[in-house]
Amino acid sequence: MLMHTTPAAASATATAAAAASAMQGAGRSRAAEENQRAGQAIADMLKLVHDQLMPQRRLVRAGERIYQAGEAFSHLYVMNSGLFKLVNLSADGREQVVALKFRGDWMGFDGIASGLYACDAVAMDTGEVWVLRYDEVLAACANRPALLRVLHEAMSREIARDRDSLMSVCSLPADARVADFLRYWADSLAKRGLRTDQITLRMTRAEIGNYLGMTLETVSRALSRLARQELIRFTEKGRRDVHIPDVDALAAFVQHSLAPTPTVLQ
Amino acid sequence: MLMHTTPAAASATATAAAAASAMQGAGRSRAAEENQRAGQAIADMLKLVHDQLMPQRRLVRAGERIYQAGEAFSHLYVMNSGLFKLVNLSADGREQVVALKFRGDWMGFDGIASGLYACDAVAMDTGEVWVLRYDEVLAACANRPALLRVLHEAMSREIARDRDSLMSVCSLPADARVADFLRYWADSLAKRGLRTDQITLRMTRAEIGNYLGMTLETVSRALSRLARQELIRFTEKGRRDVHIPDVDALAAFVQHSLAPTPTVLQ
DNA sequence: CGGGCGTTTGAATCAAATCAATTGGAGTGG
DNA sequence: CCACTCCAATTGATTTGATTCAAACGCCCG
């Protein structure tokens, strides 16, 4: 069983936590800076929305649905805290988690075109969402370019993200897909100023598998293999909490899983 | 080599085609109506964009790239004719077709958030795209709510479509995925007032496979199996042209490929 | 006519799904 | 506090659908 932690990787792992706070290496600190900028952008966006639109706040608990597929579209939602999943359902009853939403993300865009929401938005944790009437948002945007800008950025980000998901599902083997999922989750937390070394998956293996296009057993095996390679670690009690010693090592694992040796090709 | 057309499947196929053609009644005509409405909406949108923004026209030939991943974002593009693919590329050099674009579709949204285009937009056929400076679009939207509406609808549609793609890739076996791809293509043509019984795929098997997350051989086999079940037919010369006798039968095939018998479940 | 691609098809292999059994916590109630 | 149930998760054995490797075909074009 190939020991994947090469000396380089191991030292990277060991220093990662320290580096993040002490911010020693060039690449590392640039990533950290970028995350901080992103975090500031999210905070600024929330402040702008809050000040300009004075949204109604709504508290949600795990399992609550903010909107449902087929319902008439009327509102957009901005997450202030918590965690949501968006669940698409097809004509024949298949259900599929198509996106995860964190603080600062918008929900409901899928309903604009057809006038009906295309998916369910389900809270996976207690949290607070801001409720915005779409027509009021539009009205407010008319004379506030900054507001329109953040709205478009949110939609654009969603488009780009959905495509990354598609790419991951289409081109990565199971283990790498799970690794990429964890990497993305950690990244999302980092951009929001939260610690990334210890993340609590509020999803069952079945839900993760559904999101990633694989069975729950495959998710479980993939996690076990990642743990065996020390790319992740489980906390003593329970296996819902995942410790990620080094996000970069996870990212590297994803990259190398397709190109064993990046042969000099064009 | 197991003959895949069991008596049950064969009769189902046979009756599906008959039913669909016989069913000039309710379902069929409603779908046709809907397509016509969609076609009108596209035409209206193009007229609006044309009149309000007086876009610069640009003619493209197969293989030309309208924009590239990493390039600074500045313009949006609206397709007036032709066919485009959007190709994402990852850090490690994987390439992935993430979307197909037809007349009336917008391109470039992915660049708004980050300020850089996230993918390549490649023409697959000669065509005409309208070139719009994003800042001019925004300026024009300020006092023209209708323009803002069509812009948002385009983004919304893209989000919804991307999620449908993800769902298809995650939850359908290879044959159904190819069937769903053809169904979607035919549907897109129908919405644009074009004939759907005879479609010309301007993609190689390798490209289709890349888009659908499978190998070119699997695409080829899937097409052969669909042809054997008479869900599609190849024209005498060449196998780039696909004849779809009945789009509804294709859709039915997709639906039944997961739930053999919709057991009375909940 | 012959080379070069794109496609098809077959056979072997492999990764992931399926089937099945077991473990491990969280929660409940005696 | 322990026994009990229930559900999530893990792990193993087997099957299966898709990939890989390989060969042959058909078509377009110089």
XYZ file of C-alpha atoms (C1' of nucleotides) in Angstrom:
592
model
C 0.000 0.000 0.000
C 1.827 2.989 -1.336
C 2.610 5.512 1.334
C 1.520 8.707 -0.301
C 3.005 11.190 2.104
C 6.316 11.896 0.485
C 8.763 13.890 2.611
C 7.696 17.058 0.838
C 4.033 16.415 1.364
C 4.566 15.415 4.985
C 6.435 18.553 5.865
C 3.870 20.609 4.022
C 1.221 18.918 6.111
C 2.979 19.533 9.354
C 3.637 23.181 8.700
C 0.354 23.960 7.011
C -1.498 24.912 10.160
C 1.364 26.994 11.427
C 1.964 28.596 8.066
C -1.624 29.626 7.731
C -1.397 31.713 10.856
C 2.240 32.728 10.635
C 1.939 33.066 6.875
C 5.484 32.187 5.908
C 5.553 30.814 2.348
C 4.851 32.906 -0.698
C 2.179 30.711 -2.357
C 0.533 29.948 0.906
C 0.226 33.542 1.970
C -1.095 34.605 -1.392
C -3.886 32.068 -1.051
C -4.569 33.290 2.448
C -4.660 36.881 1.262
C -7.051 35.939 -1.494
C -9.330 34.217 0.963
C -9.301 37.247 3.164
C -10.216 39.432 0.243
C -13.051 37.083 -0.622
C -14.222 37.168 2.974
C -14.222 40.936 2.937
C -16.145 40.921 -0.322
C -18.809 38.688 1.208
C -19.068 40.893 4.264
C -19.299 44.000 2.095
C -21.956 42.392 -0.063
C -24.031 41.438 2.964
C -23.722 44.926 4.373
C -24.780 46.435 1.078
C -27.791 44.159 0.787
C -28.669 44.768 4.391
C -28.419 48.537 4.185
C -30.014 49.008 0.787
C -32.777 46.432 0.946
C -33.457 46.015 4.638
C -34.363 42.389 4.103
C -36.736 40.465 6.271
C -34.764 37.976 8.362
C -35.870 34.427 8.652
C -34.489 31.836 11.024
C -34.433 28.277 9.799
C -33.752 24.917 11.395
C -32.293 21.816 9.824
C -34.725 20.244 7.412
C -36.746 23.371 6.718
C -37.378 24.213 3.100
C -37.125 27.824 2.004
C -38.718 27.121 -1.336
C -39.731 24.138 -3.346
C -39.521 23.012 -6.938
C -42.614 24.008 -8.856
C -43.543 26.817 -6.512
C -44.120 30.221 -8.095
C -41.000 32.355 -8.056
C -41.182 35.642 -6.202
C -38.266 35.942 -3.797
C -34.533 35.683 -3.714
C -32.727 34.622 -0.587
C -29.362 35.536 0.806
C -27.782 33.342 3.430
C -26.432 35.088 6.440
C -25.562 31.927 8.315
C -26.114 28.210 8.195
C -25.876 25.742 5.364
C -28.274 24.851 2.573
C -28.528 22.237 -0.105
C -30.368 22.689 -3.374
C -32.155 19.576 -4.537
C -33.277 19.190 -8.111
C -35.982 16.751 -8.949
C -36.672 15.297 -12.331
C -39.969 14.349 -13.898
C -39.510 10.715 -12.984
C -38.809 11.398 -9.343
C -35.049 11.264 -9.227
C -33.675 13.588 -6.576
C -30.258 15.103 -6.808
C -28.338 17.510 -4.649
C -27.019 19.997 -7.190
C -25.449 22.652 -5.000
C -24.398 23.566 -1.491
C -24.823 27.085 -0.207
C -22.869 28.926 2.439
C -22.967 32.343 4.072
C -23.207 35.083 1.481
C -24.616 32.850 -1.233
C -27.847 33.719 -2.964
C -30.636 31.258 -3.658
C -33.588 31.311 -5.988
C -31.994 32.419 -9.248
C -33.185 29.240 -10.899
C -36.758 30.520 -10.728
C -36.326 33.783 -12.602
C -36.489 32.448 -16.141
C -39.413 30.069 -15.862
C -41.291 31.802 -13.063
C -41.102 28.599 -11.035
C -38.376 27.464 -8.700
C -36.554 24.545 -10.206
C -35.347 22.935 -7.012
C -35.873 22.617 -3.286
C -33.760 24.752 -0.974
C -33.317 22.774 2.219
C -31.572 23.965 5.363
C -29.019 21.499 6.704
C -28.424 23.409 9.899
C -29.947 26.216 11.876
C -29.269 29.517 10.253
C -30.567 32.836 9.064
C -31.603 33.772 5.569
C -32.600 37.143 4.304
C -35.766 37.274 2.276
C -35.929 39.627 -0.688
C -38.786 40.244 -3.068
C -37.317 40.003 -6.537
C -39.268 42.970 -7.857
C -38.052 45.076 -4.969
C -34.499 44.021 -5.660
C -34.895 45.059 -9.273
C -36.411 48.371 -8.297
C -33.575 49.033 -5.891
C -31.001 48.104 -8.519
C -32.329 50.714 -10.917
C -30.554 53.569 -9.185
C -27.894 51.642 -7.297
C -25.328 50.179 -9.659
C -23.379 48.604 -6.817
C -26.370 46.498 -5.924
C -26.813 45.320 -9.475
C -23.156 44.464 -9.590
C -23.286 42.193 -6.552
C -26.413 40.536 -7.880
C -24.748 39.740 -11.177
C -21.612 38.589 -9.465
C -23.627 36.168 -7.396
C -25.276 34.723 -10.489
C -21.996 34.568 -12.333
C -20.303 32.784 -9.472
C -23.085 30.274 -9.405
C -22.729 29.549 -13.106
C -18.996 29.105 -12.802
C -19.347 26.914 -9.754
C -21.972 24.668 -11.323
C -19.636 24.082 -14.223
C -16.802 23.171 -11.935
C -19.079 20.632 -10.312
C -19.940 19.188 -13.680
C -16.307 18.984 -14.573
C -15.434 17.249 -11.351
C -18.158 14.667 -11.807
C -17.264 14.086 -15.442
C -13.543 13.820 -15.205
C -12.510 12.564 -11.780
C -12.511 9.052 -10.337
C -14.386 8.471 -7.106
C -11.593 9.113 -4.632
C -10.547 12.330 -6.308
C -14.144 13.465 -6.486
C -14.547 13.049 -2.758
C -11.229 14.783 -2.189
C -12.319 17.646 -4.420
C -15.573 17.887 -2.527
C -13.731 18.237 0.766
C -11.292 20.689 -0.755
C -14.153 22.801 -2.042
C -15.893 22.718 1.323
C -12.733 23.742 3.154
C -12.144 26.462 0.604
C -15.644 27.800 1.067
C -15.090 27.969 4.796
C -11.725 29.643 4.347
C -13.217 32.320 2.135
C -15.641 33.041 4.954
C -12.988 33.378 7.579
C -13.767 30.081 9.249
C -11.275 27.449 10.285
C -10.768 24.811 7.681
C -8.734 22.254 9.507
C -11.775 20.843 11.227
C -14.954 20.610 9.201
C -18.270 19.128 10.175
C -20.061 17.516 7.285
C -23.731 17.911 7.919
C -24.520 15.343 5.299
C -24.842 11.606 5.419
C -22.705 9.464 3.143
C -25.812 8.943 1.051
C -26.282 12.668 0.553
C -22.642 13.184 -0.331
C -22.843 10.298 -2.753
C -25.950 11.722 -4.325
C -24.227 15.068 -4.788
C -21.117 13.480 -6.263
C -22.799 10.877 -8.389
C -21.757 7.745 -6.543
C -23.138 5.353 -3.970
C -22.826 5.804 -0.235
C -20.539 2.788 -0.013
C -18.166 4.338 -2.499
C -18.104 7.566 -0.503
C -17.313 5.617 2.627
C -14.529 3.679 0.966
C -13.088 6.829 -0.576
C -13.024 8.550 2.798
C -11.355 5.531 4.339
C -8.705 5.531 1.638
C -8.095 9.263 2.023
C -7.741 8.726 5.771
C -5.313 5.868 5.189
C -3.225 8.225 3.072
C -3.450 10.794 5.854
C -5.002 13.379 3.585
C -7.811 13.551 6.108
C -8.277 12.339 9.647
C -11.392 11.435 11.583
C -11.901 12.783 15.058
C -11.941 10.196 17.829
C -15.689 10.186 18.243
C -17.962 10.027 15.274
C -17.044 10.244 11.639
C -19.060 13.264 10.672
C -16.202 15.543 11.620
C -13.268 15.528 9.264
C -9.897 16.983 10.040
C -8.010 18.291 7.019
C -4.382 18.806 7.937
C -3.493 20.362 4.603
C -5.956 21.530 1.989
C -3.183 21.934 -0.574
C -2.269 18.282 -0.256
C -5.891 17.407 -1.012
C -5.830 19.638 -4.061
C -2.599 18.039 -5.205
C -4.170 14.613 -4.829
C -7.014 15.684 -7.096
C -4.619 16.990 -9.708
C -2.395 13.958 -9.759
C -5.224 11.481 -9.917
C -5.520 11.918 -13.653
C -2.073 12.897 -14.842
C 0.345 10.495 -13.096
C 3.251 12.304 -14.665
C 2.331 15.476 -16.542
C 4.015 14.231 -19.694
C 5.303 17.105 -21.744
C 2.289 17.270 -23.986
C 1.872 20.396 -26.067
C -23.737 -11.233 -26.682
C -27.049 -10.613 -25.050
C -29.669 -9.247 -27.406
C -30.828 -6.237 -25.537
C -34.234 -5.809 -27.110
C -36.286 -8.092 -24.923
C -39.859 -8.620 -26.103
C -41.066 -6.241 -23.414
C -38.642 -3.511 -24.431
C -39.408 -3.985 -28.094
C -43.136 -3.692 -27.621
C -42.690 -0.718 -25.341
C -40.611 0.954 -28.029
C -43.031 0.075 -30.762
C -46.030 1.335 -28.863
C -44.247 4.458 -27.726
C -43.668 5.628 -31.264
C -47.205 4.785 -32.293
C -48.670 6.446 -29.226
C -46.717 9.615 -29.784
C -47.714 10.036 -33.399
C -51.282 9.047 -32.702
C -51.374 11.418 -29.785
C -51.945 14.599 -31.713
C -54.180 15.283 -28.768
C -53.477 16.926 -25.483
C -49.835 16.334 -24.526
C -48.312 16.658 -27.934
C -49.944 19.894 -28.923
C -49.292 21.481 -25.556
C -45.601 20.776 -25.956
C -45.715 22.222 -29.454
C -47.465 25.327 -28.199
C -44.890 25.728 -25.496
C -42.064 25.442 -27.975
C -43.665 28.058 -30.145
C -43.965 30.380 -27.186
C -40.321 29.799 -26.382
C -39.384 30.517 -29.971
C -41.287 33.763 -29.895
C -39.599 34.688 -26.628
C -36.188 34.139 -28.190
C -37.096 36.209 -31.226
C -38.452 38.978 -29.003
C -35.348 38.923 -26.884
C -33.082 39.183 -29.898
C -35.118 42.045 -31.272
C -34.971 43.844 -27.956
C -31.231 43.414 -27.686
C -30.790 44.441 -31.273
C -32.924 47.557 -31.007
C -31.764 48.713 -27.613
C -28.091 47.916 -27.788
C -27.294 47.963 -31.481
C -24.661 45.290 -31.001
C -21.672 44.858 -33.184
C -22.105 41.747 -35.332
C -19.354 39.251 -35.649
C -19.239 36.363 -38.051
C -17.489 33.240 -36.883
C -16.382 30.034 -38.525
C -16.075 26.595 -37.009
C -13.150 26.449 -34.608
C -12.980 30.159 -33.874
C -12.828 31.170 -30.250
C -14.897 34.132 -29.099
C -13.159 34.311 -25.767
C -10.755 32.225 -23.779
C -10.350 31.087 -20.219
C -8.182 33.487 -18.270
C -8.816 36.415 -20.582
C -10.039 39.617 -18.954
C -13.800 39.858 -18.968
C -15.329 42.806 -20.784
C -18.006 41.618 -23.187
C -21.088 39.502 -23.286
C -22.119 37.706 -26.440
C -25.490 36.806 -27.827
C -25.749 34.144 -30.465
C -27.813 35.001 -33.462
C -26.976 31.852 -35.366
C -24.606 28.931 -35.301
C -23.544 26.656 -32.510
C -21.011 27.068 -29.722
C -19.447 24.924 -27.082
C -18.069 26.208 -23.806
C -14.946 24.411 -22.679
C -13.758 24.600 -19.110
C -10.186 23.869 -18.300
C -8.838 22.925 -14.936
C -5.526 23.798 -13.354
C -4.047 20.434 -14.314
C -5.041 20.725 -17.952
C -8.205 18.664 -18.099
C -10.566 19.993 -20.728
C -14.288 19.557 -20.469
C -17.170 20.690 -22.604
C -19.565 22.128 -20.034
C -22.278 23.637 -22.177
C -23.670 23.949 -25.683
C -25.095 27.206 -26.921
C -27.730 27.824 -29.561
C -29.374 30.847 -31.139
C -30.565 33.282 -28.510
C -28.195 32.062 -25.817
C -25.847 34.423 -24.071
C -22.204 33.722 -23.411
C -19.669 35.222 -21.066
C -21.584 35.327 -17.795
C -18.944 33.192 -16.186
C -16.521 36.094 -16.330
C -18.532 38.653 -14.418
C -17.710 37.537 -10.897
C -13.985 36.988 -11.190
C -13.253 39.468 -13.965
C -11.806 36.635 -16.033
C -13.574 34.324 -18.396
C -13.678 30.850 -16.933
C -13.895 28.899 -20.150
C -13.300 28.947 -23.875
C -16.218 29.739 -26.165
C -15.615 27.848 -29.378
C -17.734 28.018 -32.516
C -18.683 24.619 -33.914
C -20.185 25.997 -37.062
C -20.309 29.227 -38.987
C -22.573 31.702 -37.335
C -23.120 35.206 -36.113
C -22.696 36.494 -32.598
C -23.535 39.908 -31.291
C -20.869 41.569 -29.244
C -21.898 43.662 -26.256
C -19.747 45.605 -23.853
C -20.862 44.588 -20.393
C -20.689 48.100 -19.020
C -22.816 49.359 -21.883
C -25.336 46.629 -21.223
C -25.499 47.673 -17.591
C -25.888 51.306 -18.520
C -28.674 50.479 -20.920
C -30.393 48.319 -18.327
C -30.582 51.198 -15.873
C -33.571 52.773 -17.574
C -34.883 49.792 -19.518
C -36.353 47.215 -17.158
C -37.227 44.900 -20.039
C -33.594 44.624 -20.962
C -32.595 43.790 -17.421
C -35.303 41.181 -17.323
C -34.062 39.340 -20.393
C -30.527 39.498 -19.090
C -31.536 37.913 -15.805
C -33.670 35.351 -17.538
C -30.717 34.317 -19.639
C -28.545 33.879 -16.567
C -31.279 32.048 -14.732
C -31.848 29.679 -17.618
C -28.175 28.941 -17.710
C -28.088 28.084 -14.025
C -31.092 25.807 -14.341
C -29.670 24.131 -17.421
C -26.268 23.535 -15.863
C -27.963 21.795 -12.975
C -29.954 19.608 -15.287
C -26.712 18.586 -16.940
C -25.215 17.751 -13.592
C -28.250 15.705 -12.705
C -28.123 13.816 -15.956
C -24.460 12.975 -15.526
C -24.910 11.959 -11.905
C -27.996 9.841 -12.139
C -28.244 8.278 -15.577
C -26.450 5.284 -17.071
C -24.559 5.801 -20.299
C -27.315 4.958 -22.781
C -29.845 7.167 -21.049
C -27.333 9.972 -20.850
C -26.795 9.875 -24.581
C -30.538 9.680 -25.126
C -31.041 12.653 -22.841
C -28.377 14.544 -24.749
C -30.161 13.950 -28.036
C -33.507 14.804 -26.486
C -32.091 18.057 -25.166
C -30.582 18.918 -28.522
C -33.825 18.210 -30.340
C -35.706 20.224 -27.742
C -33.373 23.154 -28.206
C -33.970 23.076 -31.927
C -37.720 22.794 -31.458
C -37.760 25.832 -29.214
C -36.054 27.717 -32.020
C -38.530 26.671 -34.628
C -36.208 24.253 -36.369
C -37.009 20.739 -37.435
C -36.084 18.181 -34.842
C -36.556 14.964 -36.705
C -33.234 15.334 -38.455
C -30.376 16.721 -36.428
C -26.787 17.143 -37.417
C -24.399 16.628 -34.562
C -21.463 18.853 -35.176
C -19.453 17.033 -32.580
C -17.252 13.990 -32.773
C -17.980 11.006 -30.536
C -15.024 12.105 -28.450
C -16.521 15.543 -27.868
C -19.909 14.133 -26.987
C -18.261 11.718 -24.606
C -16.292 14.486 -23.009
C -19.454 16.495 -22.500
C -21.332 13.534 -21.052
C -18.535 12.112 -18.956
C -17.861 8.915 -20.881
C -15.465 7.595 -23.501
C -15.999 7.888 -27.210
C -16.439 4.128 -27.489
C -19.246 4.211 -24.967
C -20.955 6.980 -26.916
C -20.681 4.951 -30.083
C -22.074 1.841 -28.434
C -24.894 3.796 -26.849
C -25.855 5.281 -30.195
C -25.766 1.847 -31.784
C -28.040 0.464 -29.074
C -30.455 3.373 -29.409
C -30.526 2.768 -33.147
C -31.152 -0.937 -32.593
C -34.146 -0.001 -30.450
C -35.263 2.351 -33.200
C -35.222 5.348 -30.912
C -32.917 6.957 -33.428
C -31.915 6.205 -36.992
C -28.788 7.040 -38.942
C -29.070 8.498 -42.384
C -27.760 6.380 -45.235
C -24.556 8.299 -45.661
C -22.475 9.196 -42.661
C -23.371 8.879 -39.032
C -23.130 12.488 -38.012
C -26.753 13.021 -38.914
C -29.261 11.475 -36.562
C -32.908 11.022 -37.328
C -35.176 11.139 -34.284
C -38.551 9.717 -35.198
C -40.076 10.571 -31.845
C -38.552 12.817 -29.227
C -41.101 11.739 -26.644
C -40.038 8.135 -27.001
C -36.465 9.217 -26.270
C -37.651 11.065 -23.191
C -39.599 8.015 -22.072
C -36.506 5.881 -22.493
C -34.587 8.228 -20.212
C -37.274 8.102 -17.589
C -37.654 4.348 -17.581
C -33.976 3.668 -17.474
C -33.911 4.108 -13.730
C -37.353 3.018 -12.603
C -38.068 -0.216 -14.534
C -41.542 -0.326 -13.102
C -42.552 2.739 -11.122
C -43.338 0.620 -8.090
C -45.966 2.244 -5.985
C -43.498 3.910 -3.715
C -44.722 6.744 -1.515
C -5.705 5.377 -55.110
C -3.933 5.726 -50.574
C -3.368 8.123 -46.218
C -5.637 9.911 -42.237
C -9.343 10.521 -39.329
C -13.550 9.291 -37.093
C -16.254 5.502 -36.086
C -17.632 0.858 -34.962
C -17.154 -3.428 -32.770
C -14.945 -7.160 -29.987
C -12.361 -8.968 -25.967
C -10.192 -8.198 -21.710
C -9.858 -5.493 -17.666
C -11.149 -2.550 -14.050
C -13.644 0.653 -11.091
C -17.795 1.260 -9.023
C -22.377 -0.658 -7.958
C -24.787 -4.071 -5.701
C -25.674 -7.354 -2.261
C -24.829 -8.628 2.318
C -23.123 -8.717 6.937
C -21.284 -6.224 10.871
C -20.101 -2.411 13.689
C -20.962 1.747 16.189
C -23.542 5.662 18.171
C -27.588 8.148 19.533
C -31.748 7.884 21.605
C -35.471 5.476 24.387
C -37.462 3.338 28.092
C -37.399 -0.083 31.677
C -27.368 2.227 34.243
C -28.066 -1.085 30.975
C -30.695 -3.335 27.339
C -32.869 -2.334 23.274
C -33.889 -0.352 18.839
C -32.800 2.365 14.924
C -30.018 4.287 11.606
C -25.506 5.654 9.724
C -21.296 3.914 8.478
C -17.881 0.457 7.429
C -16.160 -3.470 5.189
C -16.174 -7.698 2.331
C -17.706 -10.567 -1.691
C -19.619 -10.501 -6.029
C -21.520 -8.598 -10.155
C -21.897 -5.350 -13.674
C -21.385 -1.434 -16.652
C -17.959 1.209 -18.564
C -13.101 1.693 -19.845
C -9.210 0.150 -22.094
C -6.819 -2.106 -25.638
C -7.060 -3.612 -30.208
C -8.548 -4.350 -34.821
C -11.187 -3.239 -38.758
C -14.199 -0.357 -41.415
C -15.828 3.689 -44.025
C -15.397 8.169 -45.565
C -13.289 12.404 -47.083
C -9.748 14.655 -49.520
C -5.469 15.494 -51.680
